[in-house]
Structures are given as C-alpha cells and as structure tokens.
CSV table of C-alpha atoms in Angstrom, one decimal:
chain,number,residue,atom,x,y,z
F,312,MET,CA,-9.2,-7.7,35.5
F,313,ASN,CA,-10.1,-9.6,38.5
F,314,ALA,CA,-13.5,-7.5,38.7
F,315,LEU,CA,-14.4,-7.8,34.6
F,316,ARG,CA,-13.7,-11.8,35.7
F,317,ARG,CA,-16.4,-11.4,38.8
F,318,ARG,CA,-18.8,-9.5,36.4
F,319,LEU,CA,-18.7,-12.1,33.8
F,320,ASP,CA,-21.3,-14.3,32.2
F,321,PRO,CA,-21.9,-15.6,29.0
F,322,SER,CA,-24.8,-14.2,28.4
F,323,LEU,CA,-26.2,-11.7,25.6
F,324,ASP,CA,-26.8,-9.4,28.6
F,325,CYS,CA,-23.5,-9.7,29.4
F,326,ALA,CA,-22.1,-8.4,25.8
F,327,ARG,CA,-24.1,-5.5,26.4
F,328,ALA,CA,-23.4,-4.4,29.7
F,329,LEU,CA,-20.2,-4.2,29.0
F,330,ASP,CA,-20.6,-2.6,25.7
F,331,ALA,CA,-22.4,0.6,28.4
F,332,ASP,CA,-19.3,0.7,30.1
F,333,ASP,CA,-16.9,1.3,27.4
F,334,GLU,CA,-15.5,4.8,28.0
F,335,LEU,CA,-14.3,4.0,24.3
F,336,GLY,CA,-17.2,3.2,22.4
F,337,ALA,CA,-18.2,6.2,20.6
F,338,PHE,CA,-15.2,5.5,18.3
F,339,ARG,CA,-16.7,2.6,16.5
F,340,ARG,CA,-18.7,5.5,14.9
F,341,ARG,CA,-15.6,7.0,13.1
F,342,PHE,CA,-14.4,4.0,11.4
F,343,ALA,CA,-15.8,2.6,8.3
F,344,LEU,CA,-17.6,-1.0,9.4
F,345,PRO,CA,-17.6,-3.8,6.1
F,346,ARG,CA,-20.9,-5.2,5.7
F,347,ASP,CA,-22.4,-7.9,3.4
F,348,GLY,CA,-26.0,-6.5,2.0
F,349,ALA,CA,-27.5,-5.4,4.6
F,350,ARG,CA,-25.4,-6.9,7.6
F,351,THR,CA,-22.8,-5.4,9.5
F,352,LEU,CA,-19.8,-7.8,9.7
F,353,VAL,CA,-18.0,-8.6,13.0
F,354,TYR,CA,-14.5,-8.1,11.7
F,355,LEU,CA,-12.1,-9.3,14.0
F,356,CYS,CA,-9.3,-9.0,11.2
F,357,GLY,CA,-7.6,-5.7,12.3
F,358,HIS,CA,-4.0,-7.6,12.9
F,359,SER,CA,-4.3,-8.2,9.1
F,360,LEU,CA,-6.0,-4.7,7.7
F,361,GLY,CA,-7.2,-2.5,9.8
F,362,LEU,CA,-10.1,-0.8,9.4
F,363,MET,CA,-10.4,2.8,7.6
F,364,PRO,CA,-11.1,6.0,9.9
F,365,LYS,CA,-13.9,7.4,8.4
F,366,GLU,CA,-12.1,11.2,8.5
F,367,ALA,CA,-9.0,9.4,5.6
F,368,PRO,CA,-10.8,10.2,2.3
F,369,ARG,CA,-11.8,13.2,3.4
F,370,LEU,CA,-7.3,14.0,4.2
F,371,VAL,CA,-6.8,12.1,0.9
F,372,GLN,CA,-9.4,15.0,-1.0
F,373,ARG,CA,-7.7,17.7,0.6
F,374,GLU,CA,-4.2,16.6,-0.6
F,375,LEU,CA,-5.9,15.8,-4.1
F,376,ASP,CA,-7.2,19.0,-4.1
F,377,ARG,CA,-3.8,20.9,-3.6
F,378,TRP,CA,-2.6,19.2,-6.3
F,379,ALA,CA,-5.0,20.1,-8.9
F,380,GLU,CA,-4.9,23.2,-7.7
F,381,ARG,CA,-1.4,24.3,-6.7
F,382,GLY,CA,0.4,21.9,-8.7
F,383,VAL,CA,3.9,21.9,-7.9
F,384,ASP,CA,3.9,24.9,-5.9
F,385,GLY,CA,1.8,22.3,-4.2
F,386,HIS,CA,5.2,21.1,-2.1
F,387,PHE,CA,5.7,24.2,-0.3
F,388,GLU,CA,2.6,26.6,-0.1
F,389,ALA,CA,1.3,25.6,3.4
F,390,ASP,CA,-2.8,25.9,4.1
F,391,GLY,CA,-4.9,26.2,6.5
F,392,ALA,CA,-5.1,22.5,7.0
F,393,GLY,CA,-1.2,22.5,7.7
F,394,SER,CA,2.5,22.2,5.7
F,395,GLY,CA,2.9,21.3,2.3
F,396,TRP,CA,4.3,18.1,0.7
F,397,PHE,CA,8.1,19.4,1.5
F,398,ASP,CA,7.6,18.6,4.9
F,399,TYR,CA,4.7,16.7,4.7
F,400,HIS,CA,5.9,13.6,6.8
F,401,GLU,CA,7.0,15.6,9.8
F,402,ARG,CA,3.7,15.6,11.8
F,403,PHE,CA,4.3,12.2,12.0
F,404,ALA,CA,7.0,11.9,14.3
F,405,ALA,CA,5.2,13.3,17.0
F,406,PRO,CA,3.0,10.8,16.8
F,407,LEU,CA,4.7,7.9,16.4
F,408,ALA,CA,6.7,8.1,18.9
F,409,GLU,CA,3.9,8.6,21.6
F,410,LEU,CA,3.2,5.1,20.2
F,411,THR,CA,6.3,3.3,20.0
F,412,GLY,CA,8.1,5.0,23.4
F,413,ALA,CA,10.8,6.9,21.2
F,414,MET,CA,12.4,10.7,20.5
F,415,PRO,CA,11.0,12.1,17.8
F,416,ARG,CA,14.0,12.3,15.5
F,417,GLU,CA,14.4,8.2,16.0
F,418,VAL,CA,11.3,7.5,14.0
F,419,VAL,CA,10.0,8.5,10.7
F,420,ALA,CA,7.5,7.4,8.5
F,421,MET,CA,8.6,6.1,4.8
F,422,ASN,CA,8.7,3.6,2.7
F,423,THR,CA,7.1,-0.8,3.5
F,424,LEU,CA,7.8,-2.7,6.0
F,425,THR,CA,10.5,-4.8,3.8
F,426,VAL,CA,11.8,-2.5,2.6
F,427,ASN,CA,12.8,-0.6,5.5
F,428,LEU,CA,14.1,-4.1,7.3
F,429,HIS,CA,17.0,-4.3,4.1
F,430,LEU,CA,17.7,-0.8,4.3
F,431,MET,CA,18.0,-2.0,8.7
F,432,LEU,CA,20.1,-4.4,7.5
F,433,VAL,CA,22.5,-2.7,5.5
F,434,SER,CA,23.3,-0.6,8.4
F,435,PHE,CA,23.0,-3.1,11.1
F,436,PHE,CA,24.1,-6.5,9.8
F,437,ARG,CA,28.1,-6.2,9.3
F,438,PRO,CA,29.2,-9.7,9.6
F,439,THR,CA,33.0,-10.7,10.3
F,440,ARG,CA,34.8,-13.7,10.0
F,441,ASP,CA,33.6,-14.4,13.8
F,442,ARG,CA,30.5,-13.0,13.7
F,443,TYR,CA,28.5,-14.0,10.8
F,444,LYS,CA,24.8,-15.6,11.9
F,445,ILE,CA,21.6,-13.9,12.1
F,446,VAL,CA,18.8,-15.4,15.0
F,447,ILE,CA,14.9,-15.4,14.0
F,448,GLU,CA,12.5,-16.9,15.4
F,449,ARG,CA,11.2,-20.6,13.4
F,450,ASN,CA,8.0,-18.7,13.1
F,451,ALA,CA,9.0,-15.6,11.2
F,452,PHE,CA,6.1,-14.0,9.5
F,453,PRO,CA,8.0,-15.0,5.8
F,454,SER,CA,8.8,-11.8,4.4
F,455,ASP,CA,11.3,-11.4,7.0
F,456,ARG,CA,12.6,-14.5,6.1
F,457,TYR,CA,13.2,-13.9,3.2
F,458,ALA,CA,15.0,-11.1,3.8
F,459,VAL,CA,17.2,-12.2,6.1
F,460,GLN,CA,18.0,-14.9,3.7
F,461,SER,CA,18.7,-12.6,0.7
F,462,GLN,CA,20.7,-10.7,3.1
F,463,LEU,CA,22.7,-13.5,4.0
F,464,ARG,CA,23.2,-14.4,0.2
F,465,TRP,CA,24.1,-10.7,-0.3
F,466,HIS,CA,27.1,-10.8,2.6
F,467,GLY,CA,28.6,-14.6,0.4
F,468,LEU,CA,26.6,-16.7,3.7
F,469,ASP,CA,24.7,-19.8,3.6
F,470,PRO,CA,21.6,-19.7,5.0
F,471,ALA,CA,21.0,-23.0,6.1
F,472,GLU,CA,24.8,-22.4,8.2
F,473,ALA,CA,24.1,-18.7,8.9
F,474,LEU,CA,20.7,-18.5,9.9
F,475,LEU,CA,20.0,-19.7,13.4
F,476,GLU,CA,16.0,-20.3,14.3
F,477,LEU,CA,15.1,-19.0,17.7
F,478,ALA,CA,12.2,-21.8,18.9
F,479,PRO,CA,10.2,-22.3,21.6
F,480,PRO,CA,11.1,-25.1,24.5
F,481,ALA,CA,10.3,-28.6,24.2
F,482,GLY,CA,6.5,-29.5,24.9
F,483,ALA,CA,5.7,-25.4,24.9
F,484,ARG,CA,3.5,-23.3,22.3
F,485,SER,CA,5.4,-19.6,23.1
F,486,LEU,CA,8.7,-18.3,23.2
F,487,GLY,CA,9.1,-17.3,26.8
F,488,PRO,CA,11.5,-15.3,28.2
F,489,ASP,CA,14.7,-17.4,28.4
F,490,ALA,CA,14.7,-19.4,24.8
F,491,LEU,CA,16.5,-16.5,23.8
F,492,ASP,CA,19.4,-16.7,26.2
F,493,ALA,CA,19.5,-20.1,26.0
F,494,LEU,CA,20.3,-20.1,22.3
F,495,LEU,CA,22.9,-17.2,22.4
F,496,GLU,CA,24.4,-18.8,25.4
F,497,ARG,CA,25.2,-21.7,22.6
F,498,GLU,CA,25.5,-19.1,19.5
F,499,GLY,CA,26.5,-16.0,20.7
F,500,GLU,CA,30.1,-15.4,20.0
F,501,ARG,CA,28.9,-16.2,15.9
F,502,VAL,CA,26.2,-14.2,16.0
F,503,ALA,CA,25.7,-10.4,14.4
F,504,LEU,CA,22.3,-9.8,15.0
F,505,VAL,CA,19.2,-10.6,16.6
F,506,LEU,CA,16.2,-9.8,14.4
F,507,LEU,CA,12.6,-10.7,16.6
F,508,PRO,CA,8.7,-9.8,16.4
F,509,GLY,CA,7.1,-7.7,18.7
F,510,VAL,CA,4.3,-9.5,18.8
F,511,GLN,CA,4.5,-13.2,16.7
F,512,TYR,CA,2.1,-13.0,14.1
F,513,LEU,CA,1.1,-16.3,14.5
F,514,THR,CA,0.4,-17.3,17.9
F,515,GLY,CA,0.2,-13.6,19.5
F,516,GLU,CA,2.6,-14.0,21.8
F,517,ALA,CA,4.4,-10.3,22.9
F,518,LEU,CA,7.7,-10.1,23.7
F,519,ASP,CA,9.7,-8.6,26.5
F,520,LEU,CA,11.6,-6.2,24.3
F,521,ALA,CA,13.7,-4.9,26.9
F,522,ALA,CA,14.9,-8.3,28.3
F,523,ALA,CA,15.7,-9.1,24.5
F,524,VAL,CA,17.8,-6.4,24.3
F,525,ARG,CA,19.5,-6.9,27.4
F,526,THR,CA,20.1,-10.4,26.8
F,527,ALA,CA,21.2,-9.6,23.0
F,528,ARG,CA,23.8,-7.4,24.6
F,529,LYS,CA,25.0,-9.7,27.0
F,530,HIS,CA,26.5,-11.8,24.4
F,531,GLY,CA,27.8,-8.6,22.2
F,532,CYS,CA,25.3,-8.8,19.3
F,533,ARG,CA,22.9,-6.3,17.3
F,534,ILE,CA,19.2,-6.5,17.9
F,535,GLY,CA,16.3,-5.2,16.1
F,536,PHE,CA,12.6,-5.7,16.2
F,537,ASP,CA,9.5,-6.2,13.5
F,538,LEU,CA,6.5,-4.7,15.3
F,539,ALA,CA,4.0,-4.8,12.4
F,540,HIS,CA,2.1,-6.7,15.0
F,541,ALA,CA,3.2,-4.7,18.2
F,542,VAL,CA,2.6,-0.6,16.7
F,543,GLY,CA,-0.4,0.4,17.7
F,544,ASN,CA,-1.1,-2.9,19.8
F,545,VAL,CA,0.9,-3.2,22.3
F,546,PRO,CA,2.9,-0.4,25.1
F,547,LEU,CA,6.3,-0.5,23.3
F,548,ALA,CA,9.5,1.8,25.0
F,549,LEU,CA,11.9,1.6,21.8
F,550,HIS,CA,13.9,4.1,23.5
F,551,ARG,CA,14.1,2.7,26.9
F,552,SER,CA,14.7,-0.8,25.3
F,553,GLY,CA,18.1,0.7,23.4
F,554,ALA,CA,17.3,-1.6,20.5
F,555,ASP,CA,19.2,-0.3,17.5
F,556,PHE,CA,16.1,-0.9,15.4
F,557,ALA,CA,12.9,-1.2,14.2
F,558,VAL,CA,10.5,-1.3,11.4
F,559,TRP,CA,6.7,-1.8,10.8
F,560,CYS,CA,3.6,-1.2,8.6
F,561,SER,CA,0.8,1.0,9.0
F,562,TYR,CA,-2.2,-0.7,7.7
F,563,LYS,CA,-2.8,-3.6,10.7
F,564,TYR,CA,-3.4,-1.5,14.1
F,565,LEU,CA,-2.7,1.8,12.1
F,566,ASN,CA,-5.2,1.5,10.0
F,567,ALA,CA,-4.0,3.7,7.2
F,568,GLY,CA,-4.8,1.5,4.3
F,569,PRO,CA,-3.6,-1.4,2.4
F,570,GLY,CA,0.1,-1.3,1.3
F,571,ALA,CA,0.2,2.1,3.7
F,572,VAL,CA,3.5,4.0,4.3
F,573,GLY,CA,5.8,1.8,6.9
F,574,GLY,CA,7.4,3.5,9.7
F,575,CYS,CA,11.5,2.8,11.4
F,576,PHE,CA,13.4,3.8,14.6
F,577,VAL,CA,16.8,4.4,14.8
F,578,HIS,CA,17.8,4.6,18.6
F,579,GLU,CA,19.5,7.7,18.8
F,580,ARG,CA,22.4,6.5,20.2
F,581,ALA,CA,23.0,3.9,16.6
F,582,ALA,CA,22.3,7.0,14.3
F,583,ALA,CA,25.3,9.1,15.8
F,584,GLU,CA,27.9,6.1,15.0
F,585,ALA,CA,30.6,7.3,12.9
F,586,GLY,CA,31.2,5.2,10.2
F,587,LEU,CA,28.2,3.6,10.1
F,588,PRO,CA,26.9,2.6,6.8
F,589,ARG,CA,23.7,3.4,4.9
F,590,LEU,CA,21.6,3.3,1.2
F,591,ALA,CA,21.3,7.4,0.9
F,592,GLY,CA,19.2,9.1,-1.4
F,593,TRP,CA,17.9,12.9,-1.1
F,594,TRP,CA,15.2,12.7,1.1
F,595,GLY,CA,17.6,11.8,3.8
F,596,HIS,CA,19.7,14.8,3.6
F,597,VAL,CA,19.7,17.6,5.3
F,598,PRO,CA,16.3,20.0,4.1
F,599,GLU,CA,18.1,22.6,4.0
F,600,ARG,CA,20.3,21.7,0.9
F,601,ARG,CA,17.9,19.4,-0.4
F,602,PHE,CA,17.2,21.2,-3.4
F,603,ALA,CA,21.4,22.8,-3.9
F,604,ALA,CA,22.7,19.4,-6.0
F,605,ASP,CA,25.2,18.9,-3.7
F,606,ARG,CA,26.7,16.3,-4.7
F,607,GLU,CA,27.9,14.6,-1.5
F,608,PHE,CA,25.2,12.7,1.0
F,609,ARG,CA,24.7,15.1,4.1
F,610,PRO,CA,22.9,13.0,6.5
F,611,MET,CA,19.7,14.3,8.5
F,612,ALA,CA,20.2,13.4,12.3
F,613,GLY,CA,18.5,10.7,13.8
F,614,ALA,CA,16.3,8.0,11.5
F,615,ALA,CA,15.3,10.8,9.0
F,616,ALA,CA,18.9,10.5,7.0
F,617,TRP,CA,17.7,6.9,6.0
F,618,GLN,CA,14.4,8.0,3.4
F,619,LEU,CA,15.3,7.6,0.1
F,620,SER,CA,12.8,9.3,-1.9
F,621,ASN,CA,10.0,11.8,-1.1
F,622,PRO,CA,6.9,10.0,0.8
F,623,PRO,CA,3.6,9.3,-1.3
F,624,ILE,CA,1.8,12.3,0.2
F,625,LEU,CA,-1.7,10.5,-0.7
F,626,SER,CA,-0.9,7.2,1.4
F,627,LEU,CA,0.3,8.8,3.8
F,628,ALA,CA,-3.0,10.9,4.4
F,629,PRO,CA,-5.3,8.0,6.2
F,630,LEU,CA,-2.4,7.8,8.6
F,631,ALA,CA,-2.7,11.0,9.8
F,632,ALA,CA,-6.9,10.1,10.2
F,633,SER,CA,-5.8,7.6,12.6
F,634,LEU,CA,-3.0,8.5,14.8
F,635,ALA,CA,-5.4,11.5,15.2
F,636,LEU,CA,-7.5,8.7,17.0
F,637,PHE,CA,-5.1,7.0,18.6
F,638,GLU,CA,-4.2,10.6,20.6
F,639,GLU,CA,-7.8,11.4,21.2
F,640,ALA,CA,-8.0,8.0,22.7
F,641,GLY,CA,-5.0,7.8,24.5
F,642,LEU,CA,-2.9,4.2,24.4
F,643,GLU,CA,-2.9,3.8,28.6
F,644,ARG,CA,-7.0,3.6,27.9
F,645,LEU,CA,-6.6,1.5,24.2
F,646,ARG,CA,-4.3,-0.9,26.0
F,647,ALA,CA,-7.3,-1.2,29.0
F,648,LYS,CA,-9.6,-2.4,26.5
F,649,SER,CA,-7.7,-4.8,24.5
F,650,GLU,CA,-7.1,-6.4,28.0
F,651,ARG,CA,-11.0,-6.7,28.5
F,652,LEU,CA,-12.0,-7.8,25.6
F,653,THR,CA,-9.7,-10.6,24.9
F,654,ARG,CA,-10.1,-11.9,28.5
F,655,TYR,CA,-13.5,-11.9,27.0
F,656,LEU,CA,-13.1,-13.3,24.4
F,657,GLU,CA,-11.5,-15.7,26.4
F,658,PHE,CA,-14.1,-16.6,28.8
F,659,LEU,CA,-16.5,-16.9,26.5
F,660,LEU,CA,-14.4,-19.8,24.1
F,661,GLU,CA,-14.2,-21.4,27.7
F,662,ALA,CA,-17.8,-21.5,28.7
F,663,LYS,CA,-19.0,-21.8,25.0
F,664,LEU,CA,-16.7,-24.4,24.0
F,665,PRO,CA,-15.2,-26.4,26.7
F,666,GLY,CA,-11.7,-28.6,25.3
F,667,ARG,CA,-13.1,-27.4,21.7
F,668,VAL,CA,-10.8,-25.0,20.8
F,669,GLU,CA,-7.0,-24.6,22.5
F,670,VAL,CA,-6.0,-20.9,23.0
F,671,LEU,CA,-1.7,-20.8,21.8
F,672,THR,CA,-1.4,-17.0,23.2
F,673,PRO,CA,-0.2,-16.7,26.2
F,674,ALA,CA,-2.5,-15.8,29.0
F,675,GLU,CA,-1.2,-13.1,30.7
F,676,PRO,CA,-2.1,-9.6,30.1
F,677,GLN,CA,1.3,-8.4,29.5
F,678,ARG,CA,2.4,-11.2,26.7
F,679,ARG,CA,-0.5,-11.2,24.6
F,680,GLY,CA,-2.0,-8.2,22.2
F,681,CYS,CA,-5.3,-7.9,20.9
F,682,GLN,CA,-4.9,-11.1,18.9
F,683,LEU,CA,-6.2,-14.6,20.5
F,684,SER,CA,-4.9,-17.7,18.1
F,685,LEU,CA,-6.9,-20.5,18.2
F,686,ARG,CA,-6.7,-23.9,17.3
F,687,ILE,CA,-9.5,-26.1,16.6
F,688,VAL,CA,-9.9,-29.3,18.8
F,689,PRO,CA,-9.9,-31.6,16.9
F,690,ALA,CA,-8.1,-30.2,13.9
F,691,PRO,CA,-10.2,-29.6,11.1
F,692,ARG,CA,-10.2,-31.4,7.7
F,693,ASP,CA,-10.1,-28.2,5.7
F,694,GLY,CA,-9.2,-25.0,8.0
F,695,ARG,CA,-9.5,-22.4,4.9
F,696,GLU,CA,-13.2,-24.1,4.6
F,697,LEU,CA,-14.1,-23.3,8.3
F,698,ALA,CA,-12.7,-19.7,7.7
F,699,ARG,CA,-14.8,-19.7,4.8
F,700,ARG,CA,-18.0,-21.3,7.0
F,701,LEU,CA,-17.1,-18.2,9.9
F,702,ARG,CA,-17.4,-15.5,7.3
F,703,ALA,CA,-20.3,-17.0,5.8
F,704,ALA,CA,-21.9,-16.5,9.3
F,705,GLY,CA,-20.6,-12.9,9.4
F,706,VAL,CA,-17.6,-13.2,11.1
F,707,VAL,CA,-14.0,-12.4,9.2
F,708,GLY,CA,-11.4,-13.4,11.3
F,709,ASP,CA,-8.3,-15.4,9.2
F,710,TRP,CA,-6.8,-18.9,9.0
F,711,ARG,CA,-2.7,-19.3,8.7
F,712,GLU,CA,-1.4,-22.8,8.0
F,713,PRO,CA,-0.7,-25.0,9.1
F,714,ASP,CA,-3.9,-25.1,11.9
F,715,VAL,CA,-4.1,-21.7,13.7
F,716,LEU,CA,-7.7,-19.6,13.4
F,717,ARG,CA,-7.1,-15.6,14.0
F,718,LEU,CA,-9.1,-13.2,15.8
F,719,ALA,CA,-8.0,-9.9,16.9
F,720,PRO,CA,-10.9,-7.5,18.9
F,721,VAL,CA,-9.4,-4.2,18.5
F,722,PRO,CA,-10.4,-1.5,20.8
F,723,LEU,CA,-10.5,1.2,18.6
F,724,TYR,CA,-13.9,-0.2,16.7
F,725,ASN,CA,-14.6,-3.3,18.8
F,726,ARG,CA,-17.4,-4.0,20.8
F,727,PHE,CA,-17.6,-6.6,23.7
F,728,ARG,CA,-21.0,-7.3,21.4
F,729,ASP,CA,-18.3,-8.2,18.1
F,730,VAL,CA,-17.1,-10.6,20.4
F,731,TYR,CA,-20.0,-12.4,21.8
F,732,ASP,CA,-21.4,-12.7,18.4
F,733,ALA,CA,-18.1,-14.2,17.1
F,734,VAL,CA,-18.0,-17.1,19.7
F,735,GLN,CA,-21.5,-17.7,18.8
F,736,ALA,CA,-20.8,-18.0,14.9
F,737,LEU,CA,-18.2,-20.1,15.8
F,738,ALA,CA,-20.0,-22.5,18.3
F,739,LYS,CA,-22.3,-23.3,14.9
F,740,VAL,CA,-20.0,-23.6,12.4
F,741,LEU,CA,-18.1,-26.4,14.6
F,742,ASP,CA,-21.8,-27.8,15.5
F,743,GLU,CA,-22.3,-28.1,11.3
C-alpha cells in the first residue's frame, strides 16, 4: 500500500499505468458491461447488484435444454456437464466454503437472505425469562430489522424493550472494535442473540468477526452475521471465528443475478447440538431417504439440514458461472487489487475534491472492503437528484438516505480508469 501511495498522481496517465500493471484486468472482459447507447457506463454499484458473467446465460440455457430434452429425468441423469438436479446444489459447497472460510458441510446455497435469517433465528434465538433481547446495529439494513422485530413479536416480546441497538461511540462514524463490549457490559445478562453485519451496508465498515464472537461468548450470547456485503468482498474465516451462523445473498459481489439464491453457514458445533430446533422440509432430509415417504424427519449433517425445498436450478446456474471466476482469480489476489482500487479512489477524492467530500468508511484496509461511502459537503438539497446527474454523466453508484453516496470499485471487473472517470464526473456534477 505504501508503494501504491508513492506512485499515485491525479493524472489519467497514472490510471492507465495502474491498469497496465493489473494482473486481473482480463477478467473484466468476462462480464457484460452496462451501456447507455454507444457509451459503456462506469459501474461502481456491485455492492447493490453485481454484473452478469458472460458464461451465465450458457449455464442457464444448459439447464433449460436438459429440461426440454429429459423432463423429470433431468433430476437424476447426469451428462458431460455434471450432475443432475437432485444433487445440483452440492457443487456450491466447496467454493462457498472457500469464500467464507468454512468447512464444506457448514455451508449451503439455498433460499434468499431474509428467509435464511428467519430460519436461523428459529434455531438460535431461544429467549428465556432472563435472556430475551437481541442486539442489532442502529443502521441495520431494514430487512434485518423487520425480521428481528417480527421474531420478537412471534415470541410475545415487545421490540421497543427487547431490541437493543449498537451505535458508534459518541463523535464516531463507525462502530469500531469496542462498541459491542461496552453494550454487553451493561446488557449482556439479558441478551440472547447478537446479529451483526460482516460489512455495514451504509458506511462500508468491515467488522472484526472473530473479535465480535469472543465478546458475545464472554457474555454468554449466541451470535450470527449478515454477510450480504461481505461475502466475495472481504476475507472471511467463519469456522475459525466460532460464529453460530451466518447468512448472505448472492446478487451483490457474488454476481449471481437479481434475486439469486442466497447462502447459509451453520458452525459444525452448533449443527451437532442435540435438540436444536429447526423448521424442516424434505430437502433437508437425508438424501438416500428423500423419496421414501418417511414419516419422521431425519436431518442431513451440517448446514444442509436447514434446507426446506428443492433448489431453483435456473437461479443457481449463474452463481456457478461467478464462483468459477472467483476460483480462477483467487480471493487473495482479488483482495489485494480491491485495496489498491479503494486507496486510489480515496486518493483521487482528496486530490480532486478537497473539503467537498467526506469519506465515512474507515481508512484502514482491514476495516473496509470495496465500498467507500461518501458524504457531500455541503449536503445537497436533493441527494437522489445528485445521483441521477452522476448517472447521466455515465457513472452508476447509489444514494442511501439520509446523506450517503456509495461507490464500490469491484476487483473482478472494475478498472483504475473507472475510478478516475468516476471522480472526474463527480467533480463536474458538483461544480454544476
């Protein structure tokens, strides 16, 4: 990072030189890049929806062809392209385990994020008279908040009393390493579950998951994570962290398409707990007995036991295309490029827009991923109009209320030139 700092200057030639040295630059050509007429857009919105791998349509068409040619036999008849639909989902365990730092039996591709969160809360939020509260962060993504509130009400609890919000320390913009410990020192004896993000969606802050787990355990709490903005973005070590569970979506950094199949992690220790309650469905039943019409549920080993229904094959196929690219590129190399891209974005903002843009995301590389969250100074009268004008200038980012512009240079398909062009466009929009 220091070497990068010495090389940087705010010129277009610098961006071109950085791209020329980028060993992952060729991966960009394997994604469909959004266009506006003849113009290729600068797409810095992978934190919201990742771009389509060009291989995805072929993999979806392959399953459509299997359906057309084989009908129901497609469940069991494998071909040269791999397994049939019966065990199709199993191919995702190893690459997802690699991305999340888990064991293959601890992860499963299934459902969508909030559905998986509800399934995990059924198992891991077991309130008692003494422990009945849930901790979330103050700026939790709304769907997480709605899920937690509804679970509390399901148990006859009032969210106004049983929902605790973790907030940054006074005067701070990010949660930091000590906020959870301070809250649990006060409330820990009454907390049943802690639910935190891997990367905070609004500020882009990456949390230290292992430290959060240690803190929760010290106070006797269960703990799980929403990794929607973390998986495929930052290094993860879920098994080693000791978290009880984690959930994620696959349409952001995993590039599996809108509404794509999500994922779930259940630590092997937790999955083996005797008497752990869960909602059951036939696809979590041991596969050798799945069609035997057994009257009693016999759960599979590991996270797969939380499956309910057979997976949507046509929604899983694009994920296979993306995961193959992650495997080829290597998460370590992707992470190194991500750090260079975000540092370059930060450098250009400082050089081109001094005093006009405040970066809310922590500066330390280990405390952030691809995304930088920006606050415009002075605040625009209409932030959404600012984002629309930026889009008209050819840059796709997004605005989040009340006052945050989010930009995310994604290492699989973004260039340093994209970052340069985005800052040039933002400067022009602000000058107007």
